[in-house]
mmCIF file of C-alpha atoms in Angstrom:
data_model
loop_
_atom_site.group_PDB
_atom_site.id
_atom_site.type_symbol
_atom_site.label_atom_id
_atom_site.label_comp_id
_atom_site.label_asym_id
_atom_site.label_seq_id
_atom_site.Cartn_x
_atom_site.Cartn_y
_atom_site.Cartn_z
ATOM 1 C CA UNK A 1 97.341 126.984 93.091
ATOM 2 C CA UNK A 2 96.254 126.207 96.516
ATOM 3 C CA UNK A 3 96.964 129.418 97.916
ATOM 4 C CA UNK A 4 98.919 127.923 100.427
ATOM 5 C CA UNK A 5 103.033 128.324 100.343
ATOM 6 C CA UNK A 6 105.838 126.538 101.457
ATOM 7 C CA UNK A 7 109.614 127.344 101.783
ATOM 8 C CA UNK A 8 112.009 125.786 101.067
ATOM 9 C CA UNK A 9 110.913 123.699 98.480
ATOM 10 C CA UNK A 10 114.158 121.394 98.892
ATOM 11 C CA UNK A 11 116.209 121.242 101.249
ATOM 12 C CA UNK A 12 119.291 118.910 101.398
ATOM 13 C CA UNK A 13 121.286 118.492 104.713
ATOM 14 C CA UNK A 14 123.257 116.384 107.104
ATOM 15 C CA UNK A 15 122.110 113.906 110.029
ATOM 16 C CA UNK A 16 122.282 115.233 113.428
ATOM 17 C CA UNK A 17 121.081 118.332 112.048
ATOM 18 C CA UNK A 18 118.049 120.808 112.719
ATOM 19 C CA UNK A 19 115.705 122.545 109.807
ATOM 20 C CA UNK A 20 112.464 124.513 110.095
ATOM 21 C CA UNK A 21 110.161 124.412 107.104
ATOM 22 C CA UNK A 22 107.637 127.317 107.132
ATOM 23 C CA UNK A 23 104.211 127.304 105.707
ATOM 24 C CA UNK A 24 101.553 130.391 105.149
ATOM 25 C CA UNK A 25 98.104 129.105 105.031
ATOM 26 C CA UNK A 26 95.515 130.452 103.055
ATOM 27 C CA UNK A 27 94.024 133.912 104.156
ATOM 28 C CA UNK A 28 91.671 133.792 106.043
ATOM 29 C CA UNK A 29 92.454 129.938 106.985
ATOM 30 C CA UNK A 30 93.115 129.661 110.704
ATOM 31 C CA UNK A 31 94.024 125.724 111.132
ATOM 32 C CA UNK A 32 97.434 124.474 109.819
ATOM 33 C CA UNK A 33 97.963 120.447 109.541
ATOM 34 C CA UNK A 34 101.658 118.923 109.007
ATOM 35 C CA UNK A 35 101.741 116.025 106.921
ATOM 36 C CA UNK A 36 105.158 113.736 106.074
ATOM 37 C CA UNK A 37 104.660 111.468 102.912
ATOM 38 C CA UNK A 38 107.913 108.806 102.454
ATOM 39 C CA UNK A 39 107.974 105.854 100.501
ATOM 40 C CA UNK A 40 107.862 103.593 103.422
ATOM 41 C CA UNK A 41 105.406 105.242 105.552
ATOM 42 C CA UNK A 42 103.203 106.285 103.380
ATOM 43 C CA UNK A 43 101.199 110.183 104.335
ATOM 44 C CA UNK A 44 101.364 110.227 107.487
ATOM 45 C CA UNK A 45 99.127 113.276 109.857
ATOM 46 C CA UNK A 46 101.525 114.601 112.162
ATOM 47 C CA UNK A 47 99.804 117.616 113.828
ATOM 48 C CA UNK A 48 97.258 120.689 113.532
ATOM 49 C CA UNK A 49 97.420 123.764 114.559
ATOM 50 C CA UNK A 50 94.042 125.762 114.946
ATOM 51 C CA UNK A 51 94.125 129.935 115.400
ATOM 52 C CA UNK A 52 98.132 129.647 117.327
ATOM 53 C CA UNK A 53 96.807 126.739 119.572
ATOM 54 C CA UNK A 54 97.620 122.774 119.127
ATOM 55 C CA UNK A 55 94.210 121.022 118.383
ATOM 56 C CA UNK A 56 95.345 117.496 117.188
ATOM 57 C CA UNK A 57 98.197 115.213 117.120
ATOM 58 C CA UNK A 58 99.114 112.320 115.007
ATOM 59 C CA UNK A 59 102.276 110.279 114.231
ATOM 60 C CA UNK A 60 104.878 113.139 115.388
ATOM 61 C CA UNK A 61 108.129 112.136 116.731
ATOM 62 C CA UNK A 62 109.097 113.544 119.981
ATOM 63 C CA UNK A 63 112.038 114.945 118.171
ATOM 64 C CA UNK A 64 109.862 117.023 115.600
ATOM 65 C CA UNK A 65 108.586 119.905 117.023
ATOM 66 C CA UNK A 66 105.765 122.690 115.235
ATOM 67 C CA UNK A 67 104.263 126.107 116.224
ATOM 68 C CA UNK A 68 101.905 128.486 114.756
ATOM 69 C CA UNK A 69 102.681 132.035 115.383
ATOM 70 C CA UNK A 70 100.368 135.246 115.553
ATOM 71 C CA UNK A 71 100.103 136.149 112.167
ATOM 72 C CA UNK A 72 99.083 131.960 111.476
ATOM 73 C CA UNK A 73 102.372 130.878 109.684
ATOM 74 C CA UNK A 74 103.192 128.178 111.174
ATOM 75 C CA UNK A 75 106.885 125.782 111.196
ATOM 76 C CA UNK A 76 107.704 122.575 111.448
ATOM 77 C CA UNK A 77 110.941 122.070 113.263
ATOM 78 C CA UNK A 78 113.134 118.937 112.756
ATOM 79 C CA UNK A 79 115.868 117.831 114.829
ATOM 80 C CA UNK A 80 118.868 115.395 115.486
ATOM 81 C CA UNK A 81 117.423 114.126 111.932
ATOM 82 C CA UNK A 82 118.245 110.995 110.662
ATOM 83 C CA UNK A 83 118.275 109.486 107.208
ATOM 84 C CA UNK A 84 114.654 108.247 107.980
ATOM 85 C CA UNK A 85 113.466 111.568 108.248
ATOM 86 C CA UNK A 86 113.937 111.792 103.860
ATOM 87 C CA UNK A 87 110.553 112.769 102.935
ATOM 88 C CA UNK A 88 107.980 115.405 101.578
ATOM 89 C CA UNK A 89 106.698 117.605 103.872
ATOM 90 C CA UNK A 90 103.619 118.942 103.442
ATOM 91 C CA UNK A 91 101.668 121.383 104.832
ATOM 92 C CA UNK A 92 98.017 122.593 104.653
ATOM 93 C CA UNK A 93 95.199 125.259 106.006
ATOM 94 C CA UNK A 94 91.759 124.990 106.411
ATOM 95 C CA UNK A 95 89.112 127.516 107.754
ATOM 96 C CA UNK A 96 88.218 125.599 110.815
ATOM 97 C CA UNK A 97 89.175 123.765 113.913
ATOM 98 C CA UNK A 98 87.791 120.411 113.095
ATOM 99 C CA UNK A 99 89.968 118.651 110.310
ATOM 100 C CA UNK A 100 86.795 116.648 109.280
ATOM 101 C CA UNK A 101 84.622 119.605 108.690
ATOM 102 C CA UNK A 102 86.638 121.639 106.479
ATOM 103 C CA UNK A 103 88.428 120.991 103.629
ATOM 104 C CA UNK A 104 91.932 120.918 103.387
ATOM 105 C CA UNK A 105 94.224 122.725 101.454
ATOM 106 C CA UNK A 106 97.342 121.480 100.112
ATOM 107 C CA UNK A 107 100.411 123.086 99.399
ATOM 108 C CA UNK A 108 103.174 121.721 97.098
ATOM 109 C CA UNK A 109 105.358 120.358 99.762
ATOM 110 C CA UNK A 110 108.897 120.807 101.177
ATOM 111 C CA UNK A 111 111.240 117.776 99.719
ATOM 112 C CA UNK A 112 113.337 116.989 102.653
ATOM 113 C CA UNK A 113 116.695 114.572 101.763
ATOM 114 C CA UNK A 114 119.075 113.843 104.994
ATOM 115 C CA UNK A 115 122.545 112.339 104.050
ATOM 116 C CA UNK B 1 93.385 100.034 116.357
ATOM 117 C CA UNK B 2 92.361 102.272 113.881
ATOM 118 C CA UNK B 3 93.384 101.756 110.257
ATOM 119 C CA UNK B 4 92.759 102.540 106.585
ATOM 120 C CA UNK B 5 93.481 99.634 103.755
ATOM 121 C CA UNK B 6 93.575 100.460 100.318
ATOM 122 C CA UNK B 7 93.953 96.342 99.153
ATOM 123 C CA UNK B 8 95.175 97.884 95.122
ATOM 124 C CA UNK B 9 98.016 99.455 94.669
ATOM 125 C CA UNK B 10 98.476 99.898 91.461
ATOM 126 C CA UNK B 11 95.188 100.269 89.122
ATOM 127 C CA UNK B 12 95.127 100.389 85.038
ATOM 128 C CA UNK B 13 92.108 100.827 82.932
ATOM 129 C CA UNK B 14 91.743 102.340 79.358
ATOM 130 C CA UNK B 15 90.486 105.891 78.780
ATOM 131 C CA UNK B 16 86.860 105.743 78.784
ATOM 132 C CA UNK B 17 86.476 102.631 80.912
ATOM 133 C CA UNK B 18 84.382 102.315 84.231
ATOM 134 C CA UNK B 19 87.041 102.516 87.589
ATOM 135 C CA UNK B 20 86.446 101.521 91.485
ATOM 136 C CA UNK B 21 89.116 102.430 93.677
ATOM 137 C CA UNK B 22 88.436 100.908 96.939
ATOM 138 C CA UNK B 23 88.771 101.694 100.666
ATOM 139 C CA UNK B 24 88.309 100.080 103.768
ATOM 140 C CA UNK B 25 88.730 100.613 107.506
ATOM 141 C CA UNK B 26 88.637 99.939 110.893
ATOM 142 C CA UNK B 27 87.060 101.669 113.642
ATOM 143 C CA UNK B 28 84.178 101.376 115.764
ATOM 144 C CA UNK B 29 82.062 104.294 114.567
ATOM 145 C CA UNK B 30 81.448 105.793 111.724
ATOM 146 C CA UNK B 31 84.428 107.927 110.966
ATOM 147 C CA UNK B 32 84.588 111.023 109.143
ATOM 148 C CA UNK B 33 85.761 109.613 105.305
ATOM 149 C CA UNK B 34 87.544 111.420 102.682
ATOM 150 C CA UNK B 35 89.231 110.506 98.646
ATOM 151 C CA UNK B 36 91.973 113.029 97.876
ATOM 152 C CA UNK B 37 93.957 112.952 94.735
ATOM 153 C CA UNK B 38 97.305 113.679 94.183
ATOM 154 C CA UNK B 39 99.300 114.292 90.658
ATOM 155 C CA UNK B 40 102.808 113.802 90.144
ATOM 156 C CA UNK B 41 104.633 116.183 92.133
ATOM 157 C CA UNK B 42 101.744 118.269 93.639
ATOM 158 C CA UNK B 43 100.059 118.193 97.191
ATOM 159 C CA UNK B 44 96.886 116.356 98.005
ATOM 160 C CA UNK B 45 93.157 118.182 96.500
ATOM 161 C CA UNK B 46 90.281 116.845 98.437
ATOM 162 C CA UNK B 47 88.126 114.918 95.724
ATOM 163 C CA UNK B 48 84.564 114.166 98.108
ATOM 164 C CA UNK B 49 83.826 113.903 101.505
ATOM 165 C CA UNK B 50 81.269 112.236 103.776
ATOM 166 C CA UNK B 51 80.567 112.945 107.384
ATOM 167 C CA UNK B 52 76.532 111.493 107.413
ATOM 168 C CA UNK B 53 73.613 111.584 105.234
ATOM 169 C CA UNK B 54 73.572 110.277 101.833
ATOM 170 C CA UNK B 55 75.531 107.371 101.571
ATOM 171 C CA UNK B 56 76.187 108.186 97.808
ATOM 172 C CA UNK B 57 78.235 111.326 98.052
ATOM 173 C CA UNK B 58 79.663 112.886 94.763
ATOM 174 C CA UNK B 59 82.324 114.913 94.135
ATOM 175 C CA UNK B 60 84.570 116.911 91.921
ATOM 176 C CA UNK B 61 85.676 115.663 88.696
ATOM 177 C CA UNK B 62 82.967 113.134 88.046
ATOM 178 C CA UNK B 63 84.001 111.237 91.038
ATOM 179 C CA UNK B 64 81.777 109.625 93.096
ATOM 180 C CA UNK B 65 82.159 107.444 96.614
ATOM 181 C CA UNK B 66 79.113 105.321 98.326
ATOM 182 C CA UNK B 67 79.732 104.662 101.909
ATOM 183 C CA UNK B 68 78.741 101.378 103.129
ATOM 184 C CA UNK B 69 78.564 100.441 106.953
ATOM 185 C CA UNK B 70 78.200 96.623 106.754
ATOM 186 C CA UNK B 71 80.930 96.323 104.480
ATOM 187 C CA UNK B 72 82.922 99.372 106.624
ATOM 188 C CA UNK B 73 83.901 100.643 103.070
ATOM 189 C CA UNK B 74 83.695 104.237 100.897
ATOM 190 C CA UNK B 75 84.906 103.364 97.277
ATOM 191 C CA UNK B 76 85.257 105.530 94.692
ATOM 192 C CA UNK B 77 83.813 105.461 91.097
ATOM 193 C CA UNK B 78 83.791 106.928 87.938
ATOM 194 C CA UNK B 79 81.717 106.050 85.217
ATOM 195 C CA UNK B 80 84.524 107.225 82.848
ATOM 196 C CA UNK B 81 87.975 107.563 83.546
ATOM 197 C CA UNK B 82 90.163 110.295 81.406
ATOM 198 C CA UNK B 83 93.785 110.157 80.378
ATOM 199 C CA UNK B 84 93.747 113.362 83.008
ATOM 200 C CA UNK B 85 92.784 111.360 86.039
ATOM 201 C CA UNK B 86 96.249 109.467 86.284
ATOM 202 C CA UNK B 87 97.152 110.071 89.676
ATOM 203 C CA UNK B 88 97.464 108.792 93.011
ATOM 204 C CA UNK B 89 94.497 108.231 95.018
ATOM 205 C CA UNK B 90 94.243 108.313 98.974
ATOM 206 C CA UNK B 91 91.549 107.209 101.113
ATOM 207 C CA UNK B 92 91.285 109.196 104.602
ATOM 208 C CA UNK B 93 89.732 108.426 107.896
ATOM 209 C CA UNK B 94 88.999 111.315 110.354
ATOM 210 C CA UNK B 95 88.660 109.508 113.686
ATOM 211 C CA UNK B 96 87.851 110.622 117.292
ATOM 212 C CA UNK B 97 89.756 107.923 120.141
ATOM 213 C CA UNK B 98 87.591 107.853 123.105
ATOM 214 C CA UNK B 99 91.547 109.644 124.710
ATOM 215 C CA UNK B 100 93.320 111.434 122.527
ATOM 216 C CA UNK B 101 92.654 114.506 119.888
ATOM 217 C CA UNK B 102 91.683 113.790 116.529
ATOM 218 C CA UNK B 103 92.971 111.562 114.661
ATOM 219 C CA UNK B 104 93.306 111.649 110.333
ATOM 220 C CA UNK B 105 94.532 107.919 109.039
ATOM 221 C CA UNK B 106 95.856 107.748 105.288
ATOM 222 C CA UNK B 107 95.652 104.631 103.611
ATOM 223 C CA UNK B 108 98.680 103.557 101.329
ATOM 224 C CA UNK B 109 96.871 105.201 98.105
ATOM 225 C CA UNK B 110 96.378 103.364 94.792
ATOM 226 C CA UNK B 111 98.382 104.549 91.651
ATOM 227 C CA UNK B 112 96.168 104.701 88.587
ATOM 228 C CA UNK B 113 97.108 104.762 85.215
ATOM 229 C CA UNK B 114 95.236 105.044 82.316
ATOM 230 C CA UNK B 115 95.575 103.724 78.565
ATOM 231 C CA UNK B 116 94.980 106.167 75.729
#
């Protein structure tokens, strides 16, 4: 067990629609990174959060949207999705604000299936 | 543009036997260079990582990776593989654009399975 969670851990919906997967990072971790793994992508970085504030970006779709709040949850918010957007979601926390300094730490992932 | 190839992947090798994973990139510096693992149906756990230094760096699980500039490559090895290392295997590429934030680059990963 990472220490890190994430809800839901499936979630099944409909194109054209909008979900928000959450993630709590480890305590005392203060930078969260969103990762999307699909079979034809591969894992793919999408974005890190570090202490509420956005710190890097990768391959994030204009349509995808993510936030860390106060208390250093953070969401990943999905919109107008498409079948495309089928994937695992994961999320993870490390202590720092430089993703190459600090290790990473997974959590099991959010299984996302548009229809 | 940056990029991370992993040229295997699919791997087999029988419990006990020697195994190199390898890893390549592209990018004009040295990047930041990481092996995570990841077992069916779990998340990613970060095996080794090398930032400078030692060009042999070891990790967890008997793992090792050597870093080699000429060849811009960081394979992994292990002496001897277990039925328990069956997994996939990513290669990862921290990497600063001279515009832009920080950037981490996956390669495809490299399924390994292992003989009893």
């Amino acid at each position: 067990d990472s220490g890190v969670t994430q809800t839901p851990k499936h979630l099944i919906t409909a194109t054209g629609q909008r979900v928000t997967l959450r993630c709590s990072p480890r305590s005392g971790d203060l930078s969260v990174y969103w990762y999307q793994q699909s079979l034809d992508q591969g894992l793919q970085f999408l974005i890190q959060y570090y202490n509420g504030e956005e710190r890097a970006k990768g391959n994030i779709l204009e349509r995808f949207s993510a936030q860390q709040f106060p208390d250093l949850h953070s969401e990943l918010n999905l919109s107008s999705l498409e079948l495309g957007d089928s994937a695992l979601y994961f999320c993870a926390s490390s202590v720092g604000d430089h993703p190459g300094s600090y290790e990473q730490y997974f959590g099991p992932g959010t299984r996302l299936t548009v229809t | 543009a940056q990029s991370v190839t992993q040229p295997d992947i699919h791997i087999t090798v029988s419990e006990g036997a020697s195994l190199e994973l390898r890893c390549n990139y592209s990018y004009g510096a040295t990047p930041y260079l990481f092996w995570y693992v990841q077992s069916p149906g779990q998340g990613l756990q970060l095996l080794l990582k090398y930032f400078s230094g030692d060009t042999l760096v070891q990790g967890i699980k008997g793992f090792e990776a050597e870093f080699k500039r000429s060849q811009s490559s960081f394979n992994l090895r292990k002496p001897s593989v277990h039925w328990s290392d069956a997994a996939e295997y990513f290669c990862a590429v921290g990497v600063l654009p001279t515009s832009g934030t920080y950037k981490y680059i996956f390669g495809t990963g490299t399924r390994l399975k292992v003989l009893a």
